[in-house]
XYZ file of C-alpha atoms in Angstrom:
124
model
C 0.000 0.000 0.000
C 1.201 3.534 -0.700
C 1.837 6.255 2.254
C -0.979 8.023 1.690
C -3.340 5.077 2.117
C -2.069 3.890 5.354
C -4.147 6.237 6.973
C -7.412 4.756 5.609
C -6.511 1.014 5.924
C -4.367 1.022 9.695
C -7.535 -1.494 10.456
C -6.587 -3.984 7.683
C -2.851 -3.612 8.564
C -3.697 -3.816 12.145
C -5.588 -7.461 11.084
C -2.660 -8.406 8.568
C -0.280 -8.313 11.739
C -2.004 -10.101 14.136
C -2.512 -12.806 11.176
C 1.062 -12.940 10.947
C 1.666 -13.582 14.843
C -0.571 -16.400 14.960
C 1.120 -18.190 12.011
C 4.452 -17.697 13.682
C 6.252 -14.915 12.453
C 8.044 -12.673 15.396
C 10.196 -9.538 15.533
C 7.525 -7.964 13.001
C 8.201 -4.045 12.389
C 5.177 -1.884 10.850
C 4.719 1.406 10.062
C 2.286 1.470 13.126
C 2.107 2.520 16.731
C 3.615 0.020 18.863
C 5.581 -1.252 16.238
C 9.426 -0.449 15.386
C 9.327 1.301 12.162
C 10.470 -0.997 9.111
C 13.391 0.614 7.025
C 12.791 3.231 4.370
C 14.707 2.839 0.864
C 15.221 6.381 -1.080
C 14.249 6.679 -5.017
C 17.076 9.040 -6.177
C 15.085 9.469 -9.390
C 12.173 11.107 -8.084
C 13.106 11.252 -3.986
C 10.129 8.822 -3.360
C 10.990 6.640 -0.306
C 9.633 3.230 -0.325
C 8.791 1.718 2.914
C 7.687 -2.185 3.207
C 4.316 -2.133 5.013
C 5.707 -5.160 7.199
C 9.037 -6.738 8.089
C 9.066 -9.733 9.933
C 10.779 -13.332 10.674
C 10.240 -16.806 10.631
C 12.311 -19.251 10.987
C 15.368 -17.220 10.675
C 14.281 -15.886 6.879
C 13.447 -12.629 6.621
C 9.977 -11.202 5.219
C 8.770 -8.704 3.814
C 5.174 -8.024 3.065
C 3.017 -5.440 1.158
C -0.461 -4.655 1.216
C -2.493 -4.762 -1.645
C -6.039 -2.382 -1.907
C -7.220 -1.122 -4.530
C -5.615 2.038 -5.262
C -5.959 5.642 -7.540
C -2.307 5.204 -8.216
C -1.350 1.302 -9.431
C 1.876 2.615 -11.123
C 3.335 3.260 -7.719
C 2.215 0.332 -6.258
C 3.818 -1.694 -8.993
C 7.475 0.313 -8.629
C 7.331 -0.742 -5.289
C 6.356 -4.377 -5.938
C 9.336 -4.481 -8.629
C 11.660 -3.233 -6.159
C 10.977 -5.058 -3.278
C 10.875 -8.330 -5.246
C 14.152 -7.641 -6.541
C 15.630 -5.954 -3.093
C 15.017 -9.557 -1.369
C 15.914 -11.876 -3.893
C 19.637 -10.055 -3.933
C 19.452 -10.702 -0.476
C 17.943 -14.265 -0.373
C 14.897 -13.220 1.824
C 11.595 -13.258 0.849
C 8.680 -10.916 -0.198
C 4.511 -11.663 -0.350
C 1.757 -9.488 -0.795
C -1.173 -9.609 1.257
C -4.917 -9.086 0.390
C -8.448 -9.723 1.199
C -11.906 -10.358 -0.233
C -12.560 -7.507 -3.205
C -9.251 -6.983 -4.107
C -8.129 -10.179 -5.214
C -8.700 -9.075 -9.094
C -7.155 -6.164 -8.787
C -4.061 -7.865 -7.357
C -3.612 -10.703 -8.991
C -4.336 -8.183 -12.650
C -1.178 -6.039 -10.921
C 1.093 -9.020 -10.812
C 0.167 -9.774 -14.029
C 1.147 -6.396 -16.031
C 4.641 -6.725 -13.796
C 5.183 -10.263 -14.642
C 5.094 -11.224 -11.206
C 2.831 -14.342 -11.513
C 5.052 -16.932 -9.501
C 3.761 -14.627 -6.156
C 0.615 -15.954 -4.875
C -1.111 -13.312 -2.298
C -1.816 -14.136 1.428
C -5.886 -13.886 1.312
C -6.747 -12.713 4.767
């Protein structure tokens, strides 16, 4: 999800961590109160920074997840899909994209125009 929709979804992120708790991930960071902020990366191009919406462990791999809701601007959503994707396979971790019920076209039409097919969305 992009910065400016946090605000309007904090209950589905709120939801999307405690999913992740109960299937065993710890140390989770979220850009969300009571939660250590995840790290930012900086676009030079543009000066965009692109923040994963969760960070978080299991079994000693590294996650990272994104949020996907519909959105006005899919363009940016896809950037940062691209560059997450290719941000934890140069670091052998892993990346998934989370979702829930009326967004699973528009997410699984996103990973399709970026050729990311092979990721199959958490449906919470």
């Amino acid at each position: 999800m992009i910065r400016l929709e946090k605000l309007e979804n904090r209950k589905f992120l709120e939801k999307s961590i405690h999913y992740l708790e109960a299937t065993g991930y710890e140390n989770i960071k979220a850009d969300l109160e009571g939660y250590e902020c995840p790290k930012s990366y900086l676009r030079k191009e543009s000066g965009n920074r692109i923040t994963p919406d969760i960070v978080a462990v299991k079994n000693g791999m590294k996650y990272f997840f994104d949020i996907s809701l519909k959105s006005e601007k899919p363009r940016l959503l896809k950037t940062k899909w691209l560059f997450l994707d290719t941000l934890t396979r140069m670091k052998s971790d892993r990346f998934r994209i989370i979702t829930t019920k009326g967004h699973y076209k528009f997410t699984d039409t996103l990973l399709e125009e970026i050729n990311l097919t092979n990721k199959k969305p958490i449906k919470i």
